[in-house]
C-alpha positions as a Markdown table, in Angstrom:
| # | Residue | x | y | z |
|---|---|---|---|---|
| 1 | Unk | -17.4 | 58.5 | 61.6 |
| 2 | Unk | -14.0 | 59.9 | 62.3 |
| 3 | Unk | -13.6 | 63.7 | 63.0 |
| 4 | Unk | -10.0 | 64.9 | 62.7 |
| 5 | Unk | -8.8 | 67.8 | 64.9 |
| 6 | Unk | -6.4 | 70.2 | 63.2 |
| 7 | Unk | -4.4 | 72.9 | 65.0 |
| 8 | Unk | -5.0 | 76.5 | 64.1 |
| 9 | Unk | -3.6 | 79.7 | 65.6 |
| 10 | Unk | -6.0 | 82.3 | 64.5 |
| 11 | Unk | -9.7 | 81.9 | 63.6 |
| 12 | Unk | -9.8 | 84.7 | 61.0 |
| 13 | Unk | -6.9 | 83.1 | 59.1 |
| 14 | Unk | -8.7 | 79.7 | 59.3 |
| 15 | Unk | -12.0 | 81.3 | 58.0 |
| 16 | Unk | -10.1 | 82.9 | 55.1 |
| 17 | Unk | -8.7 | 79.5 | 54.1 |
| 18 | Unk | -11.4 | 77.0 | 55.0 |
| 19 | Unk | -14.6 | 79.0 | 54.5 |
| 20 | Unk | -13.7 | 81.6 | 51.8 |
| 21 | Unk | -11.3 | 79.4 | 49.8 |
| 22 | Unk | -12.3 | 75.8 | 50.3 |
| 23 | Unk | -16.0 | 76.3 | 50.8 |
| 24 | Unk | -16.5 | 74.8 | 54.3 |
| 25 | Unk | -19.1 | 76.3 | 56.6 |
| 26 | Unk | -18.8 | 76.9 | 60.3 |
| 27 | Unk | -21.2 | 74.7 | 62.2 |
| 28 | Unk | -20.3 | 76.0 | 65.7 |
| 29 | Unk | -17.6 | 77.6 | 67.8 |
| 30 | Unk | -16.8 | 77.3 | 71.5 |
| 31 | Unk | -14.7 | 79.5 | 73.7 |
| 32 | Unk | -14.7 | 79.2 | 77.5 |
| 33 | Unk | -14.1 | 82.9 | 78.0 |
| 34 | Unk | -12.9 | 85.9 | 76.0 |
| 35 | Unk | -9.2 | 85.7 | 75.2 |
| 36 | Unk | -9.3 | 81.9 | 75.6 |
| 37 | Unk | -8.5 | 79.5 | 72.8 |
| 38 | Unk | -11.3 | 78.8 | 70.3 |
| 39 | Unk | -12.5 | 75.4 | 69.2 |
| 40 | Unk | -14.9 | 75.0 | 66.3 |
| 41 | Unk | -16.5 | 72.6 | 63.9 |
| 42 | Unk | -16.5 | 73.1 | 60.1 |
| 43 | Unk | -18.1 | 71.0 | 57.4 |
| 44 | Unk | -18.1 | 70.5 | 53.7 |
| 45 | Unk | -20.9 | 68.3 | 52.5 |
| 46 | Unk | -20.7 | 65.3 | 54.8 |
| 47 | Unk | -17.1 | 65.9 | 55.9 |
| 48 | Unk | -16.5 | 67.3 | 59.3 |
| 49 | Unk | -13.3 | 68.8 | 60.8 |
| 50 | Unk | -12.6 | 70.3 | 64.1 |
| 51 | Unk | -10.2 | 73.2 | 64.4 |
| 52 | Unk | -8.6 | 74.1 | 67.7 |
| 53 | Unk | -6.4 | 76.9 | 69.1 |
| 54 | Unk | -5.9 | 74.7 | 72.2 |
| 55 | Unk | -2.2 | 73.7 | 72.7 |
| 56 | Unk | -2.0 | 70.0 | 72.9 |
| 57 | Unk | -5.2 | 69.2 | 70.8 |
| 58 | Unk | -3.1 | 68.5 | 67.7 |
| 59 | Unk | 0.2 | 69.4 | 66.2 |
| 60 | Unk | 0.6 | 71.9 | 63.3 |
| 61 | Unk | 1.7 | 70.0 | 60.2 |
| 62 | Unk | -0.8 | 67.2 | 60.4 |
| 63 | Unk | -2.0 | 65.5 | 57.2 |
| 64 | Unk | -5.5 | 64.2 | 56.4 |
| 65 | Unk | -7.3 | 62.8 | 53.3 |
| 66 | Unk | -10.9 | 63.7 | 52.5 |
| 67 | Unk | -12.9 | 61.7 | 49.9 |
| 68 | Unk | -15.1 | 63.9 | 47.7 |
| 69 | Unk | -17.3 | 63.6 | 44.7 |
| 70 | Unk | -16.5 | 65.4 | 41.4 |
| 71 | Unk | -13.0 | 66.6 | 42.3 |
| 72 | Unk | -12.6 | 68.2 | 38.8 |
| 73 | Unk | -15.5 | 70.5 | 39.6 |
| 74 | Unk | -14.1 | 71.3 | 43.1 |
| 75 | Unk | -10.7 | 72.1 | 41.4 |
| 76 | Unk | -12.4 | 74.4 | 39.0 |
| 77 | Unk | -14.2 | 76.3 | 41.8 |
| 78 | Unk | -10.9 | 76.7 | 43.7 |
| 79 | Unk | -9.1 | 77.9 | 40.5 |
| 80 | Unk | -11.8 | 80.5 | 39.9 |
| 81 | Unk | -11.2 | 82.0 | 43.3 |
| 82 | Unk | -7.6 | 82.9 | 42.5 |
| 83 | Unk | -6.6 | 82.5 | 46.1 |
| 84 | Unk | -3.2 | 84.2 | 46.5 |
| 85 | Unk | -1.7 | 81.5 | 48.8 |
| 86 | Unk | -2.6 | 78.3 | 47.0 |
| 87 | Unk | -2.9 | 77.1 | 43.5 |
| 88 | Unk | -3.5 | 73.3 | 43.8 |
| 89 | Unk | -3.2 | 71.0 | 40.9 |
| 90 | Unk | -5.0 | 67.7 | 40.1 |
| 91 | Unk | -2.8 | 64.6 | 40.2 |
| 92 | Unk | -3.5 | 61.0 | 39.3 |
| 93 | Unk | -2.1 | 58.6 | 41.9 |
| 94 | Unk | -0.7 | 55.1 | 41.3 |
| 95 | Unk | -3.5 | 53.8 | 43.6 |
| 96 | Unk | -6.3 | 55.0 | 41.1 |
| 97 | Unk | -7.3 | 58.2 | 42.7 |
| 98 | Unk | -7.4 | 61.8 | 41.4 |
| 99 | Unk | -6.0 | 64.0 | 44.2 |
| 100 | Unk | -5.8 | 67.7 | 45.1 |
| 101 | Unk | -3.6 | 68.8 | 48.0 |
| 102 | Unk | -3.7 | 72.1 | 49.8 |
| 103 | Unk | -1.7 | 73.3 | 52.8 |
| 104 | Unk | -3.5 | 75.5 | 55.3 |
| 105 | Unk | -2.0 | 78.6 | 57.0 |
| 106 | Unk | -1.0 | 76.4 | 60.0 |
| 107 | Unk | 1.0 | 73.8 | 57.8 |
| 108 | Unk | -1.7 | 71.1 | 57.9 |
| 109 | Unk | -1.9 | 69.2 | 54.6 |
| 110 | Unk | -5.4 | 68.3 | 53.3 |
| 111 | Unk | -5.6 | 65.9 | 50.3 |
| 112 | Unk | -9.0 | 65.8 | 48.7 |
| 113 | Unk | -9.4 | 62.7 | 46.5 |
| 114 | Unk | -11.8 | 60.9 | 44.3 |
| 115 | Unk | -11.5 | 57.2 | 43.2 |
| 116 | Unk | -11.2 | 56.7 | 39.5 |
| 117 | Unk | -13.5 | 54.2 | 37.9 |
């Protein structure tokens, strides 16, 4: 299993996007001391991401792809939330996938996809 690390700058903004909007859950957080950078693990079904405030762990503006089941249902759930900062659309790709791309508050691009039969 591969676990991507994405850069974040503020845990509360990350929670608003990843937890409240996308539906991930926080598995754990780590901080060496108060006022030190935070490192955490979030998950959505079997997909795991690490988010880090540590300089050098990753660069803002990264891009990842996450395979999910029933992307149309996932899209409907996101649309119903009426999140002010993202209104993703479903797109069919030339490589036989249906895709939904979002950009987090730290400029990381996450493409959720499902293979078409």
